[in-house]
Amino acid sequence: MVRRPVAGVVAVVLLVEAFAVGALNWLLGEVVHRQQMSLAGLDPQMMSASAKAGGVLFGLCFALCGLVALRVAVRGRRPSRPGRVLLVGAAVVHGLLGAVAWGLVGWKAFVALMVVLALIVLLLMTYDPQEGSAGGVPGDAPGATRVTAGRRTLRPAEFPRPGRPSGRVRRPLSSS
């Protein structure tokens, strides 16, 4: 219910951010190259190439995260495990950049990064209840809860209870 709009917003924000980060690092690399700046005796060509490569890599990473969020928005399902790993990585990067931005850039950049972080976390944490109800077993009552224990799916009558060993089902003895 909430996941699709949030995923759409996250996708747009991450794709715009991917372009902005890539362009900013490329611009900084060009400035270093044209001014022949050196930091502690490092080669300006190497610094320029490193800034450009870092910008391209970060831009591609954020673009990939944006595509994962776009896929979530289109399909309406949770991201797959690699997609969740990418989004968690993007959330960690935004948290760290927010901490650095507070000290170096100011509170406006910090707030912007924390909003993006909150959107990514919201995307990862939202759960649609309709997702778990698909794939019922024939013979179950509509809306019956099923629990998976290891490889075996338990019906409500087979749920482990305190005092009863897990996985065993007590059935009344038939009187014959």
GROMACS .gro file of C-alpha atoms in nm:
model
  176
    1MET     CA    1   0.000   0.000   0.000
    2VAL     CA    2   0.277   0.244   0.094
    3ARG     CA    3   0.563   0.062  -0.071
    4ARG     CA    4   0.493   0.158  -0.433
    5PRO     CA    5   0.480   0.538  -0.386
    6VAL     CA    6   0.783   0.531  -0.155
    7ALA     CA    7   0.973   0.311  -0.401
    8GLY     CA    8   0.887   0.550  -0.684
    9VAL     CA    9   1.013   0.849  -0.488
   10VAL     CA   10   1.329   0.660  -0.383
   11ALA     CA   11   1.391   0.558  -0.745
   12VAL     CA   12   1.365   0.916  -0.871
   13VAL     CA   13   1.579   1.054  -0.587
   14LEU     CA   14   1.851   0.791  -0.628
   15LEU     CA   15   1.865   0.828  -1.007
   16VAL     CA   16   1.895   1.207  -0.977
   17GLU     CA   17   2.154   1.163  -0.703
   18ALA     CA   18   2.349   0.917  -0.918
   19PHE     CA   19   2.374   1.172  -1.196
   20ALA     CA   20   2.462   1.455  -0.954
   21VAL     CA   21   2.734   1.257  -0.773
   22GLY     CA   22   2.887   1.138  -1.099
   23ALA     CA   23   2.881   1.486  -1.253
   24LEU     CA   24   3.023   1.651  -0.939
   25ASN     CA   25   3.313   1.407  -0.912
   26TRP     CA   26   3.382   1.436  -1.284
   27LEU     CA   27   3.387   1.816  -1.252
   28LEU     CA   28   3.622   1.798  -0.953
   29GLY     CA   29   3.850   1.564  -1.150
   30GLU     CA   30   3.860   1.811  -1.438
   31VAL     CA   31   3.940   2.098  -1.203
   32VAL     CA   32   4.229   1.903  -1.052
   33HIS     CA   33   4.353   1.809  -1.400
   34ARG     CA   34   4.338   2.162  -1.548
   35GLN     CA   35   4.486   2.336  -1.244
   36GLN     CA   36   4.758   2.070  -1.200
   37MET     CA   37   4.681   2.061  -0.827
   38SER     CA   38   4.881   1.830  -0.607
   39LEU     CA   39   4.807   1.711  -0.256
   40ALA     CA   40   5.111   1.607  -0.050
   41GLY     CA   41   5.311   1.538  -0.362
   42LEU     CA   42   5.057   1.308  -0.531
   43ASP     CA   43   5.046   1.301  -0.909
   44PRO     CA   44   4.771   1.537  -1.037
   45GLN     CA   45   4.691   1.298  -1.325
   46MET     CA   46   4.633   1.015  -1.081
   47MET     CA   47   4.416   1.234  -0.856
   48SER     CA   48   4.210   1.343  -1.155
   49ALA     CA   49   4.163   0.988  -1.281
   50SER     CA   50   4.075   0.866  -0.931
   51ALA     CA   51   3.813   1.137  -0.882
   52LYS     CA   52   3.656   1.058  -1.218
   53ALA     CA   53   3.661   0.681  -1.157
   54GLY     CA   54   3.512   0.727  -0.809
   55GLY     CA   55   3.238   0.947  -0.951
   56VAL     CA   56   3.152   0.693  -1.219
   57LEU     CA   57   3.149   0.405  -0.969
   58PHE     CA   58   2.937   0.589  -0.711
   59GLY     CA   59   2.705   0.711  -0.985
   60LEU     CA   60   2.660   0.359  -1.121
   61CYS     CA   61   2.602   0.222  -0.771
   62PHE     CA   62   2.334   0.481  -0.693
   63ALA     CA   63   2.180   0.429  -1.038
   64LEU     CA   64   2.164   0.054  -0.973
   65CYS     CA   65   1.999   0.122  -0.637
   66GLY     CA   66   1.754   0.352  -0.814
   67LEU     CA   67   1.674   0.077  -1.065
   68VAL     CA   68   1.613  -0.167  -0.778
   69ALA     CA   69   1.372   0.083  -0.623
   70LEU     CA   70   1.205   0.137  -0.961
   71ARG     CA   71   1.158  -0.238  -0.996
   72VAL     CA   72   0.997  -0.248  -0.651
   73ALA     CA   73   0.767   0.039  -0.754
   74VAL     CA   74   0.662  -0.138  -1.074
   75ARG     CA   75   0.622  -0.490  -0.933
   76GLY     CA   76   0.495  -0.400  -0.588
   77ARG     CA   77   0.708  -0.669  -0.422
   78ARG     CA   78   1.002  -0.659  -0.188
   79PRO     CA   79   1.344  -0.634  -0.350
   80SER     CA   80   1.540  -0.955  -0.384
   81ARG     CA   81   1.831  -1.029  -0.152
   82PRO     CA   82   2.096  -0.860  -0.374
   83GLY     CA   83   1.864  -0.563  -0.412
   84ARG     CA   84   1.821  -0.536  -0.036
   85VAL     CA   85   2.199  -0.554   0.007
   86LEU     CA   86   2.241  -0.268  -0.242
   87LEU     CA   87   1.975  -0.059  -0.069
   88VAL     CA   88   2.124  -0.124   0.275
   89GLY     CA   89   2.463  -0.020   0.138
   90ALA     CA   90   2.312   0.300   0.000
   91ALA     CA   91   2.148   0.366   0.337
   92VAL     CA   92   2.480   0.322   0.517
   93VAL     CA   93   2.653   0.555   0.270
   94HIS     CA   94   2.383   0.818   0.322
   95GLY     CA   95   2.417   0.788   0.699
   96LEU     CA   96   2.794   0.834   0.685
   97LEU     CA   97   2.772   1.118   0.434
   98GLY     CA   98   2.509   1.284   0.652
   99ALA     CA   99   2.744   1.275   0.951
  100VAL     CA  100   3.024   1.428   0.743
  101ALA     CA  101   2.790   1.681   0.581
  102TRP     CA  102   2.676   1.809   0.922
  103GLY     CA  103   3.029   1.919   1.003
  104LEU     CA  104   3.157   2.026   0.661
  105VAL     CA  105   2.860   2.153   0.462
  106GLY     CA  106   2.587   2.242   0.708
  107TRP     CA  107   2.253   2.131   0.841
  108LYS     CA  108   2.067   2.164   0.508
  109ALA     CA  109   2.281   1.898   0.343
  110PHE     CA  110   2.248   1.683   0.655
  111VAL     CA  111   1.869   1.706   0.646
  112ALA     CA  112   1.860   1.624   0.274
  113LEU     CA  113   2.075   1.314   0.325
  114MET     CA  114   1.870   1.204   0.626
  115VAL     CA  115   1.547   1.236   0.424
  116VAL     CA  116   1.693   1.008   0.157
  117LEU     CA  117   1.814   0.770   0.429
  118ALA     CA  118   1.466   0.765   0.585
  119LEU     CA  119   1.305   0.692   0.247
  120ILE     CA  120   1.543   0.402   0.180
  121VAL     CA  121   1.482   0.257   0.527
  122LEU     CA  122   1.106   0.299   0.482
  123LEU     CA  123   1.128   0.114   0.151
  124LEU     CA  124   1.319  -0.169   0.316
  125MET     CA  125   1.088  -0.194   0.618
  126THR     CA  126   0.744  -0.172   0.459
  127TYR     CA  127   0.560  -0.498   0.429
  128ASP     CA  128   0.235  -0.557   0.243
  129PRO     CA  129   0.016  -0.816   0.418
  130GLN     CA  130  -0.116  -0.945   0.084
  131GLU     CA  131   0.233  -1.073   0.004
  132GLY     CA  132   0.224  -1.350   0.263
  133SER     CA  133  -0.122  -1.482   0.175
  134ALA     CA  134  -0.036  -1.602  -0.175
  135GLY     CA  135   0.040  -1.967  -0.236
  136GLY     CA  136  -0.198  -2.135   0.003
  137VAL     CA  137  -0.239  -2.510   0.013
  138PRO     CA  138  -0.564  -2.659  -0.116
  139GLY     CA  139  -0.792  -2.757   0.169
  140ASP     CA  140  -0.694  -2.463   0.391
  141ALA     CA  141  -0.965  -2.230   0.503
  142PRO     CA  142  -0.951  -1.887   0.341
  143GLY     CA  143  -0.722  -1.666   0.544
  144ALA     CA  144  -0.577  -1.958   0.742
  145THR     CA  145  -0.235  -1.887   0.885
  146ARG     CA  146   0.050  -2.115   0.789
  147VAL     CA  147   0.392  -2.129   0.948
  148THR     CA  148   0.699  -2.279   0.793
  149ALA     CA  149   0.923  -2.477   1.028
  150GLY     CA  150   1.236  -2.578   0.845
  151ARG     CA  151   1.128  -2.754   0.527
  152ARG     CA  152   0.783  -2.846   0.653
  153THR     CA  153   0.478  -2.621   0.647
  154LEU     CA  154   0.256  -2.652   0.953
  155ARG     CA  155  -0.118  -2.605   0.958
  156PRO     CA  156  -0.270  -2.418   1.254
  157ALA     CA  157  -0.355  -2.744   1.433
  158GLU     CA  158   0.011  -2.847   1.414
  159PHE     CA  159   0.167  -2.528   1.558
  160PRO     CA  160   0.420  -2.608   1.829
  161ARG     CA  161   0.284  -2.530   2.174
  162PRO     CA  162   0.462  -2.507   2.507
  163GLY     CA  163   0.500  -2.851   2.656
  164ARG     CA  164   0.468  -3.022   2.318
  165PRO     CA  165   0.780  -3.111   2.119
  166SER     CA  166   0.812  -2.920   1.794
  167GLY     CA  167   0.730  -3.115   1.481
  168ARG     CA  168   0.519  -3.385   1.648
  169VAL     CA  169   0.147  -3.391   1.609
  170ARG     CA  170  -0.061  -3.559   1.872
  171ARG     CA  171  -0.363  -3.726   1.733
  172PRO     CA  172  -0.628  -3.887   1.952
  173LEU     CA  173  -0.620  -4.263   1.963
  174SER     CA  174  -0.905  -4.416   1.774
  175SER     CA  175  -1.124  -4.640   1.985
  176SER     CA  176  -1.206  -4.955   1.797
   0.00000   0.00000   0.00000
